[in-house]
XYZ file of C-alpha atoms in Angstrom:
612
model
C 0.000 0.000 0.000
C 1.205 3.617 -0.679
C 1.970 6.025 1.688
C 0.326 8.606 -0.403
C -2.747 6.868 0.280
C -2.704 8.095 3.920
C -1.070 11.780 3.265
C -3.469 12.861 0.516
C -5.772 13.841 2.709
C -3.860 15.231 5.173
C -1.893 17.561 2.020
C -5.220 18.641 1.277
C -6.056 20.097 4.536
C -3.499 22.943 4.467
C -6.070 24.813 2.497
C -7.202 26.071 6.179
C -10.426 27.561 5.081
C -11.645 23.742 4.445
C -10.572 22.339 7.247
C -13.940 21.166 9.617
C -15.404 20.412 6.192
C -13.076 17.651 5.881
C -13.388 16.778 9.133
C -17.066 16.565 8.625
C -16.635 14.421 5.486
C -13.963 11.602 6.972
C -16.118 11.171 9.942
C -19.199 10.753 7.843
C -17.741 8.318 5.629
C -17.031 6.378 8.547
C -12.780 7.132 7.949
C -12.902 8.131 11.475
C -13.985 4.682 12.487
C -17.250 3.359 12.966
C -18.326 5.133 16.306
C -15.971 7.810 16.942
C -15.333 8.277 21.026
C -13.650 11.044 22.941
C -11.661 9.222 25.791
C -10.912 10.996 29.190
C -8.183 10.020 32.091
C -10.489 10.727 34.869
C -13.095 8.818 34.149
C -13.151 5.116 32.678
C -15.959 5.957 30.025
C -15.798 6.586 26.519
C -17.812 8.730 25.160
C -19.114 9.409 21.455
C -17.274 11.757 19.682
C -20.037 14.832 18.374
C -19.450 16.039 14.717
C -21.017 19.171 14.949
C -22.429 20.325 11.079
C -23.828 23.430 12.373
C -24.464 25.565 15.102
C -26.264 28.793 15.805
C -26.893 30.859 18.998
C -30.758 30.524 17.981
C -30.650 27.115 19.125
C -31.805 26.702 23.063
C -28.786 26.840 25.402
C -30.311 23.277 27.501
C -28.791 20.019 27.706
C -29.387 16.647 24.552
C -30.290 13.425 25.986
C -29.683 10.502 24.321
C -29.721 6.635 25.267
C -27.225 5.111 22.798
C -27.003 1.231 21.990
C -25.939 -0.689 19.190
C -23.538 -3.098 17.766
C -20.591 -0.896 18.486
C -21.579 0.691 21.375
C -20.189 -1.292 24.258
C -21.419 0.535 26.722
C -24.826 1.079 26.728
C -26.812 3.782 29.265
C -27.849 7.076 30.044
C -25.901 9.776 28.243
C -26.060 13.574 28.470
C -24.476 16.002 26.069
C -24.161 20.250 26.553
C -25.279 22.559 23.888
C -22.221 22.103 22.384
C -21.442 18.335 22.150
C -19.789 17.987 25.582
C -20.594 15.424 27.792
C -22.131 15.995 30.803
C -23.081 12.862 32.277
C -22.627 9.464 31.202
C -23.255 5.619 33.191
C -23.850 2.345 32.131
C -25.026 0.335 35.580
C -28.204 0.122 33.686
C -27.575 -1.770 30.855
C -29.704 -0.630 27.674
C -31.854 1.995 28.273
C -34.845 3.681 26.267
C -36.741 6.938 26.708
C -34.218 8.640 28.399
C -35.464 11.966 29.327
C -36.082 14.826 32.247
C -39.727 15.117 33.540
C -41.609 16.300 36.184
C -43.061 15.114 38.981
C -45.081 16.771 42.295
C -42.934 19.873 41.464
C -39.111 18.490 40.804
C -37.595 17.421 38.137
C -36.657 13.296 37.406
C -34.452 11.569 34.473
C -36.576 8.905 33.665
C -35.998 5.558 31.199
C -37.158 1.856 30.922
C -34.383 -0.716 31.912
C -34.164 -4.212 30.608
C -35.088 -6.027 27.595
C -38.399 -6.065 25.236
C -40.469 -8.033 27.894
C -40.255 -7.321 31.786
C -38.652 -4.255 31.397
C -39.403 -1.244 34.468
C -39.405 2.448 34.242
C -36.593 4.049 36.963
C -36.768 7.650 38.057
C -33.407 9.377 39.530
C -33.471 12.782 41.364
C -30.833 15.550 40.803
C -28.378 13.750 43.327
C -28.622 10.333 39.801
C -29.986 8.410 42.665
C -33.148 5.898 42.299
C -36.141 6.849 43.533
C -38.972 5.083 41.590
C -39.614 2.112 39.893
C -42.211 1.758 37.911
C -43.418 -2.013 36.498
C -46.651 -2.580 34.949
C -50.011 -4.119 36.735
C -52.463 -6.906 36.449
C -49.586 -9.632 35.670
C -48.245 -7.790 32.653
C -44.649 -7.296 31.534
C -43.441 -3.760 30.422
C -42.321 -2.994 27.151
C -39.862 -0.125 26.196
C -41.661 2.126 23.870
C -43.179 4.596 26.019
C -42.817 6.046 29.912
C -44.876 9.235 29.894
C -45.212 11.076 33.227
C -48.300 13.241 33.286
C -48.846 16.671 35.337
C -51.702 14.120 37.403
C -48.619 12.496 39.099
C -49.684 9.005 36.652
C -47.293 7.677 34.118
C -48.221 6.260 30.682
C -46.629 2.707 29.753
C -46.910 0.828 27.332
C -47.511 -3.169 27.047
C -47.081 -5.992 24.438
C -48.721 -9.371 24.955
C -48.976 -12.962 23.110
C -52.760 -14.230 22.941
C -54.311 -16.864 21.048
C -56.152 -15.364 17.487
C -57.521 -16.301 14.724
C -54.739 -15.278 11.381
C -56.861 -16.412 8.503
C -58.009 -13.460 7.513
C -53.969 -12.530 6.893
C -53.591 -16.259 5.296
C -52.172 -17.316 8.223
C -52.925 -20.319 10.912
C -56.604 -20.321 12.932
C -54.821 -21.013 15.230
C -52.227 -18.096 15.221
C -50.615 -16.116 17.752
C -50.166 -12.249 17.941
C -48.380 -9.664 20.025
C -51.393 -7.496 21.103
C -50.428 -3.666 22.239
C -52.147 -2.066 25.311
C -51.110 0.308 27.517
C -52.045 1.478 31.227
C -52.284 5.170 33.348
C -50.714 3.760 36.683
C -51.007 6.182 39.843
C -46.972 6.585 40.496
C -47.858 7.274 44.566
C -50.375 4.999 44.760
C -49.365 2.022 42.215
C -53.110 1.793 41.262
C -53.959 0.744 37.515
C -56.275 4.013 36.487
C -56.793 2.834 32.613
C -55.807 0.053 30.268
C -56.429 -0.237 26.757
C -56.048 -3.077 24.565
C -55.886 -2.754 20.444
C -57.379 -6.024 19.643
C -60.707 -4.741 21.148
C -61.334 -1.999 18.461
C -58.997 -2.698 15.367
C -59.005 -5.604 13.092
C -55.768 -7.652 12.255
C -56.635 -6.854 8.260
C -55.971 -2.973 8.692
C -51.884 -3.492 9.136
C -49.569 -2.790 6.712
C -47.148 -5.358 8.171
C -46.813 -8.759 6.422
C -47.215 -11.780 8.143
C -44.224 -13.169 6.671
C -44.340 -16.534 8.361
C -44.927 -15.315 11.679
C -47.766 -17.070 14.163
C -47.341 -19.903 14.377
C -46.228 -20.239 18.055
C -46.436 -18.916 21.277
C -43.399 -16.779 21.211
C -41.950 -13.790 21.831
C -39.837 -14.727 18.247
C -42.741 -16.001 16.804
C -45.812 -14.141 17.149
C -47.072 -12.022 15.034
C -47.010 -8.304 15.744
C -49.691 -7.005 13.199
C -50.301 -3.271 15.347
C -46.924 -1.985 16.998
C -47.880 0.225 19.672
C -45.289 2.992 20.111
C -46.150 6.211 21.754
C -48.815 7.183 24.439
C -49.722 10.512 25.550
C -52.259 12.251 27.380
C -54.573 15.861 27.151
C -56.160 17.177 30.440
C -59.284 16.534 29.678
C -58.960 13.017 29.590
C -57.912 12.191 26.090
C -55.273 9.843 25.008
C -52.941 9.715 21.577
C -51.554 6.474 20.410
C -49.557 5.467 17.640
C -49.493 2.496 15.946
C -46.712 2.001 13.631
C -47.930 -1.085 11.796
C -51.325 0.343 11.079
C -49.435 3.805 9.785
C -52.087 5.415 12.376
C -52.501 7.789 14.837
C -55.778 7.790 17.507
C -57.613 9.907 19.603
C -59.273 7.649 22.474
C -61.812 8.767 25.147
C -61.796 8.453 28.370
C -63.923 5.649 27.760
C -61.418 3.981 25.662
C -63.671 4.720 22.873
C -61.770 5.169 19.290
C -62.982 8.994 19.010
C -61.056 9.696 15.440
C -58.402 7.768 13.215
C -55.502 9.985 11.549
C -53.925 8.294 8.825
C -54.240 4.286 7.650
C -56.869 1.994 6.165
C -59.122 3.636 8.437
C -58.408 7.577 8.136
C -61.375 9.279 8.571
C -60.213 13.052 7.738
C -59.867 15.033 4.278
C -56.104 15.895 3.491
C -55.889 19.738 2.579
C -52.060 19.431 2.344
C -52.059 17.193 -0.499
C -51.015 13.702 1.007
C -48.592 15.175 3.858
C -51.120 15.441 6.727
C -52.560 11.633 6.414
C -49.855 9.928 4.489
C -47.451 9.082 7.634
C -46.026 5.602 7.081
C -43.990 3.579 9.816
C -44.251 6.705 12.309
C -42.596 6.962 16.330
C -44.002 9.607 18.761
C -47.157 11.563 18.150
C -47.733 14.213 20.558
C -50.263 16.467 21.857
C -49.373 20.115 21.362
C -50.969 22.259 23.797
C -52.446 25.939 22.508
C -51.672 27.288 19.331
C -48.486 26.523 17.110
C -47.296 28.178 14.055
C -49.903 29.491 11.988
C -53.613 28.217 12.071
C -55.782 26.114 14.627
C -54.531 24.979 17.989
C -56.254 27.927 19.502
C -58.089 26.332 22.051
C -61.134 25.914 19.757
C -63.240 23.219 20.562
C -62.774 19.985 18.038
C -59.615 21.519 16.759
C -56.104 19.693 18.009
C -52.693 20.467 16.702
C -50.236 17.563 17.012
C -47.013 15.885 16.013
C -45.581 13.124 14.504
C -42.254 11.863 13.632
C -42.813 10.182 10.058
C -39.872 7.333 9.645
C -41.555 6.799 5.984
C -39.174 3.551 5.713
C -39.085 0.171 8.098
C -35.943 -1.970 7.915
C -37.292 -3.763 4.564
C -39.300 -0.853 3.137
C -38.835 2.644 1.748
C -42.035 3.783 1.020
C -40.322 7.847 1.155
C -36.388 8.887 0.278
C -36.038 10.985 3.829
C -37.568 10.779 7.322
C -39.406 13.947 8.348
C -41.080 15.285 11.524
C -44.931 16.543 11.173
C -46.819 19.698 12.818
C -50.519 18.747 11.760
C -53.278 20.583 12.235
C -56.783 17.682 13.479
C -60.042 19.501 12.937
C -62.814 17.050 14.200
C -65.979 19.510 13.449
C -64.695 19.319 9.449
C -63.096 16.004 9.107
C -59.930 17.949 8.158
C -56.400 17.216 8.288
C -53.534 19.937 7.685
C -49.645 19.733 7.810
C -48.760 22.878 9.105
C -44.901 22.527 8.767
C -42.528 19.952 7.665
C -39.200 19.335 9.528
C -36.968 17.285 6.742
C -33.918 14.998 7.786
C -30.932 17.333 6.893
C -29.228 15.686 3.479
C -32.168 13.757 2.694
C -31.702 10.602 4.921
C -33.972 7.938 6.474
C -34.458 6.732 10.046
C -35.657 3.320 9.136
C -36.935 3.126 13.135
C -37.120 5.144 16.319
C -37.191 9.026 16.356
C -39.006 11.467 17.858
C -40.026 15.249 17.633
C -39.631 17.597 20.597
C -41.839 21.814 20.466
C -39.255 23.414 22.776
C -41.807 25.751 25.099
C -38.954 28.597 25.035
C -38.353 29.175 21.595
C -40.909 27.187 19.770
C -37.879 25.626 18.292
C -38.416 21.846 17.272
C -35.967 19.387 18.327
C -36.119 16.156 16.563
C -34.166 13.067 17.513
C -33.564 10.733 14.476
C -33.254 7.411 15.990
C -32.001 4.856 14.265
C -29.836 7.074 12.224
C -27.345 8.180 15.248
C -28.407 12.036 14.743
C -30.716 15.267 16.086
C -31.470 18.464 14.911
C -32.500 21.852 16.026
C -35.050 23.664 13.762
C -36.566 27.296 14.045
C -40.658 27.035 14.085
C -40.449 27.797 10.321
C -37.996 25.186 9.516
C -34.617 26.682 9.093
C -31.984 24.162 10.141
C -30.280 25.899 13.327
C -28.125 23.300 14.866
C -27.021 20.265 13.505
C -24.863 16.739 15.039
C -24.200 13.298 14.141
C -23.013 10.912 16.831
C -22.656 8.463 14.595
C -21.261 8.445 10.656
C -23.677 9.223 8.146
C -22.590 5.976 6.061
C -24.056 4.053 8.928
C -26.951 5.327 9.918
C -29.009 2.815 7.787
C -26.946 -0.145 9.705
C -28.286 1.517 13.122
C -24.430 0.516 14.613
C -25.019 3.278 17.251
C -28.726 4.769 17.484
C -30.782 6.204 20.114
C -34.433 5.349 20.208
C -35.429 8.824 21.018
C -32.738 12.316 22.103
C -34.784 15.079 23.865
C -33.468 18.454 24.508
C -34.036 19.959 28.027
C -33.002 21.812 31.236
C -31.649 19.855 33.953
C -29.689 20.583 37.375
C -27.301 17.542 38.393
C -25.687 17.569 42.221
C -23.728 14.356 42.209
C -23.143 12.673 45.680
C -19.743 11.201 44.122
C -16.938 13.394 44.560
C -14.920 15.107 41.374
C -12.683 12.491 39.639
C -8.988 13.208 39.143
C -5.753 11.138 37.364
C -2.453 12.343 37.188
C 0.241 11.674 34.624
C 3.604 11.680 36.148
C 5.352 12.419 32.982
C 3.917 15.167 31.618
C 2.930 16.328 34.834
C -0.605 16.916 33.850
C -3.494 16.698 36.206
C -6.771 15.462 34.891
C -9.836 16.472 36.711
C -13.961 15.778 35.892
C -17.392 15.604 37.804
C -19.181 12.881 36.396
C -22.996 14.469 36.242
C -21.923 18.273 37.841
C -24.316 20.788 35.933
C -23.522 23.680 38.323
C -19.362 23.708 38.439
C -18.125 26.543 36.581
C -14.008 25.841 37.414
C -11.763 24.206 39.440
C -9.891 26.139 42.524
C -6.090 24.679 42.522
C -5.170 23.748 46.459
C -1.607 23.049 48.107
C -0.889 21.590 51.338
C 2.733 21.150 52.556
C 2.445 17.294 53.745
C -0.259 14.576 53.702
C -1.201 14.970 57.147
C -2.154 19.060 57.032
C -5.026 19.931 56.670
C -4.704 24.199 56.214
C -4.916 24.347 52.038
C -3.936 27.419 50.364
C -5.212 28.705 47.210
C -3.083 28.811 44.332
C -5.351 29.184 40.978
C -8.235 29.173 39.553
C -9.145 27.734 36.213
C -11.773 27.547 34.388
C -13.860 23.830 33.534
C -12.632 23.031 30.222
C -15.706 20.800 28.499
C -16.312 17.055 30.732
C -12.270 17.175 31.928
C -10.084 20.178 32.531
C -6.229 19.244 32.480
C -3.998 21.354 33.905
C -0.199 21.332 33.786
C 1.579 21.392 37.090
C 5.166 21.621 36.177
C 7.500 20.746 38.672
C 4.911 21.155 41.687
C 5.721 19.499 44.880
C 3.796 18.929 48.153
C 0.073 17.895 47.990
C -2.836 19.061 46.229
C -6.902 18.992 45.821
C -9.042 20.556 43.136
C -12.399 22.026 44.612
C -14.855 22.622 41.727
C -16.877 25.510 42.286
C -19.690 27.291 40.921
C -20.461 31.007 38.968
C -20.283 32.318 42.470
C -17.725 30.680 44.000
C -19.709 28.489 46.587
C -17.408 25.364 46.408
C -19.451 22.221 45.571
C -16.930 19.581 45.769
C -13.469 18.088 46.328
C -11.045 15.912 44.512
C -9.166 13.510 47.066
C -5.448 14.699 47.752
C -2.644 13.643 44.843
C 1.060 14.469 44.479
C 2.348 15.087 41.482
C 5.002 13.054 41.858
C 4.769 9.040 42.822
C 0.705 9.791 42.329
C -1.091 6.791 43.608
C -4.058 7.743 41.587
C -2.968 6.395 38.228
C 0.625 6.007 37.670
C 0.515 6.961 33.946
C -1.419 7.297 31.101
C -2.159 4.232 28.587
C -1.577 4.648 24.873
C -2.177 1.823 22.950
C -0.435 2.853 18.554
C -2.910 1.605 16.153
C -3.816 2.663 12.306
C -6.189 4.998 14.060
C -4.044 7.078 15.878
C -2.356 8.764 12.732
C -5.920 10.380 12.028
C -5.668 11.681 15.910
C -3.292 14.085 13.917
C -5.848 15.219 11.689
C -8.450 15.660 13.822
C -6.071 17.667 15.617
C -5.578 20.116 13.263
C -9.233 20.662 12.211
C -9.961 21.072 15.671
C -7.178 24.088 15.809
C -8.791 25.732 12.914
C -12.157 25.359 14.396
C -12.667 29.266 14.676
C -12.664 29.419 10.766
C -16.022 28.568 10.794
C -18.466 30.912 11.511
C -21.106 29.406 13.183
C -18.239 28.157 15.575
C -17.095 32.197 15.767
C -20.661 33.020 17.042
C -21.107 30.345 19.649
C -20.888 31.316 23.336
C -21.532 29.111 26.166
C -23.969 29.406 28.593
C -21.807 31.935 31.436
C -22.239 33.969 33.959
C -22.543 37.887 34.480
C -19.818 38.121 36.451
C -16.448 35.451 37.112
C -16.779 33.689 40.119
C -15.486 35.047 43.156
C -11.879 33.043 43.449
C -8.971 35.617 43.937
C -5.847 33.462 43.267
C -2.330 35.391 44.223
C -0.698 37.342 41.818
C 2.042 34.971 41.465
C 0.989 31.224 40.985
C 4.466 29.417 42.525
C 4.439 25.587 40.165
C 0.901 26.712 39.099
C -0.296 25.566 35.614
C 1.237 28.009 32.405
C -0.396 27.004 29.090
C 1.549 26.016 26.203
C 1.362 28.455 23.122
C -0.594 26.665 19.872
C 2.272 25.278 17.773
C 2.093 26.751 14.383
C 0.025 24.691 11.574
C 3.026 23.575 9.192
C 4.774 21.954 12.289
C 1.121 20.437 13.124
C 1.234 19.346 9.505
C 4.769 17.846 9.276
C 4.384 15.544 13.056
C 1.099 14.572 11.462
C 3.073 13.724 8.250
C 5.314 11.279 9.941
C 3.041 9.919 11.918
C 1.015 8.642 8.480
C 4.444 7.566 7.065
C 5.346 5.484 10.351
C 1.368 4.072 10.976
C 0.961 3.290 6.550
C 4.217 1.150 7.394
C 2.556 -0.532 10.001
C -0.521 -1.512 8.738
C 1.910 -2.509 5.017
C 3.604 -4.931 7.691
C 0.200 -6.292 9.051
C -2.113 -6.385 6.448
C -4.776 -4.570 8.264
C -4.851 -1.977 5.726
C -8.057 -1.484 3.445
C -7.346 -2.791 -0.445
C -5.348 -0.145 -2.344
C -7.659 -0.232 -5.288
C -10.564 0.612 -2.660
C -9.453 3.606 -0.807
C -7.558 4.910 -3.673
C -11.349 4.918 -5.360
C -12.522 6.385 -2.058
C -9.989 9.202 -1.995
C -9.867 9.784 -5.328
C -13.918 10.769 -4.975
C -13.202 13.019 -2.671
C -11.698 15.363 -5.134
């Protein structure tokens, strides 16, 4: 293999200007690998590396949440990002998780998400402190499903349920003696654990109004084997009593009574509503998440007015074997029950024209009116204005794999939250560099870190020697040739101190001796990304962004002189950026010649070579 194969690229980027477009194009192609993760030294996690295709300071300053899984995500869980792609929080005691969100409950704010697998799953709540304080499972001998955990402003949660029963297929050409998955869901008092409401499918639609084949399926009673003909996959809930279900498999969308009485059908064999927008309002196909949206939205209906409900829906238009559109989209449509009217009042496309074969959902941020949509499967979410001007912009995941769902996250919801860990700040130290890594797993308040010395291990007077401001998730600072014994206390916009590292040396650290670096073909393109990264400020979205901070510093008043404190180094210039990187291509393209690990010649020479 040729060297050149590596270093064209790289040549390529000293055109400056270009720089986070090429890093936006090797990551998408998947050149970057096949989940891109930032690593940290405080903390044993890994998380996914953002590629950020636009930002604007339109876009709601709160936090993304995501639950990612997938075939190359070994470490499933609970994930927060920043506005800006850095993570917040991350854990994966829970295994897989689905839903992941913040809502309310009597007055405070919970993350909530189902745990386990498709059958016996349970919904957890944790307070601000990520501890557990409710579990939710479902009632009358039924085993939870992962779809949906909707908390209502009653204090009752929405889940939903998927059962095997005995029923009749020939109608589908199937056995008499058949088996299907039917889809209910119950309202469950969260104080009280008291089944309010259940609802079961079976009882008002027939198994002839899916879209889903039988293909074989039946014939048993099994979780493999029956046949899921409705697909329950959202639940939510209006104060005066009515519910919203979607069914995926019946390309549907219902408004049920209190009664559980089928009041209208959007969409399906069974729509019962004129389309004014030409197809768009009714012609949903495969869909996640359809939402009430209180009041009015956008232009037209949702006032209040009696018969007249505005809603939304995230249309996947595609399953895993069909396309039936080119893109996934999310829906504002306007319901008018006293005309038998349906109207799309705006469309929110997949940016570059992709598909989420599965999962999604759409968020109305109550701020801005901005619309966050989460496109599951495909390892993305976007930030739209109300209008439909793409504001913000991220993959998680490359673009070439989205259709592969290799890392996905059923839904990703945008919101405020306030985390107080009870864990103290994490901090490593490598001896050689004499670089002190410091993070606070879950910390939304900590603003910086206050640098402490103590003479010996057994004082206990510390005296201030910095202050420096939290860098993204970890903040490394560069000791030099510090003696004694030190702490980091992280503190907030104020300067109330919050919490405190344990005590390290610098020198003979007992908290990691040093740091692990494991060579591989992958670490040449660390170079690269290096590079874009340092030419970040080209771009101009990135030249308008500024972080959530406060009035005012905080209230830390470090000496004047900072004796073995931390000194930045200066930015090396680009072409000496550009010539390390250079070698490192030559040195890594000899390894991989040596190894064979190397992609065919003939294949990424085509793949460069389109690049051009």
């Amino acid at each position: 293999m040729s060297i050149y194969t590596y270093i064209y690229p790289l040549l390529l980027l000293l055109n400056q200007s270009q720089a986070l477009k090429w890093h936006t194009l090797l990551y998408d192609i998947g050149l970057l690998g096949a989940h891109p993760v930032t690593k940290y030294e405080s903390f044993d996690l890994a998380s996914p590396e953002p590629n950020i295709l636009k930002w604007d300071p339109r876009c709601e300053d709160k936090y993304v949440f995501l639950s990612p899984r997938g075939h190359f995500y070994p470490h499933p869980g609970p994930l927060i990002f920043d506005n800006k792609g850095d993570l917040v929080w991350m854990e994966d005691r829970f295994g897989m998780v689905m839903d992941f969100r913040v809502q309310r409950y009597r007055g405070e704010d919970y993350l909530t998400f189902w745990v386990g697998e498709d059958d016996g799953t349970r919904g957890l709540g944790l307070d601000s402190t990520y501890t557990l304080t409710h579990t939710i499972t479902p009632l009358n001998n039924q085993k939870g499903d992962v779809h949906e955990f909707q908390l209502t402003p009653a204090g009752t949660a929405l889940i939903t349920i998927y059962e095997i029963i005995p029923y009749d297929l020939t109608p589908v050409n199937g056995p008499p003696n058949g088996w299907i998955y039917d889809c209910l869901f119950q309202e469950i008092d969260v104080e009280t654990n008291t089944l309010l409401f259940q609802w079961r499918a079976s009882d008002h639609y027939n198994i002839t109004e899916t879209y889903f084949p039988l293909n074989g399926k039946g014939g048993a009673n099994s979780s493999k084997e029956a046949y899921d003909y409705f697909h329950i996959n959202s639940v939510d809930k209006l104060d005066d009593g009515r519910y919203l279900v979607s069914s995926r498999y019946m390309h549907t969308v219902t408004c049920i009574g209190g009664d559980g009485e089928v009041l209208w059908v959007l969409g399906g064999k069974r729509n019962m509503f004129g389309d004014l927008s030409g197809g768009l309002a009714t012609g949903f196909k495969w869909q996640h998440n359809a939402r009430w949206v209180p009041g009015s939205f956008g232009s037209g209906g949702g006032n209040g007015d009696e018969g007249v409900d505005v809603i939304t829906v995230f249309d996947n238009g595609a399953n895993d074997h069909v396309m039936d559109e080119d893109h996934s989209r999310g829906l504002v449509i306007e319901v008018d029950a006293n005309n038998w009217t349906a109207t799309a009042r705006h469309v929110y496309p997949a940016p570059g024209g992709f598909s989420a074969h599965s999962q999604g959902n759409m968020q109305v941020l109550e701020e801005s009116g901005n619309v966050f949509v989460g496109w599951g499967k495909a390892a993305a979410y976007t930030e739209f204005s109300a209008r439909g001007e793409v504001l913000c912009d991220t993959h998680w995941g490359p673009k070439m794999f989205f259709p592969l769902g290799w890392v996905k996250s059923y839904r990703t919801y945008k919101s405020d939250w306030v985390g107080r860990p009870v864990m103290p700040p994490d901090v490593a130290v490598d001896e050689g560099s004499k670089t002190v890594f410091v993070s606070w797993n879950g910390a939304t308040d900590a603003a910086g870190w206050v640098l402490q010395r103590v003479g010996s291990s057994t004082e206990d007077e510390f005296e201030t020697v910095d202050y420096l401001p939290k860098t993204g998730f970890e903040t490394a600072i560069e000791m030099g040739e510090a003696g004694g014994y030190w702490r980091l206390v992280a503190v907030d916009f104020t300067g109330e101190e919050l919490g405190y590292t344990e005590v390290f040396g610098v020198d003979h650290s007992h908290i990691r001796h040093t740091l692990n670096h494991c060579p591989s073909i992958n670490a040449a393109y660390t170079s690269v990304i290096a590079i874009m990264y340092y030419h970040k400020s080209l771009d101009s979205s990135w030249n308008n962004y500024s972080p959530k901070t406060p009035s005012t510093t905080p209230s830390i008043k470090p000496p004047s002189t900072a004796p073995n404190a931390a000194v930045g180094r200066a930015a090396a210039p680009v072409d000496v950026l550009v010539e390390v990187a250079v070698e490192e291509l030559v040195f890594f393209a000899s390894v991989a010649e040596a190894v064979e690990e190397a992609i065919v010649v003939d294949d990424e020479g085509r793949a460069f070579a389109a690049l051009q």
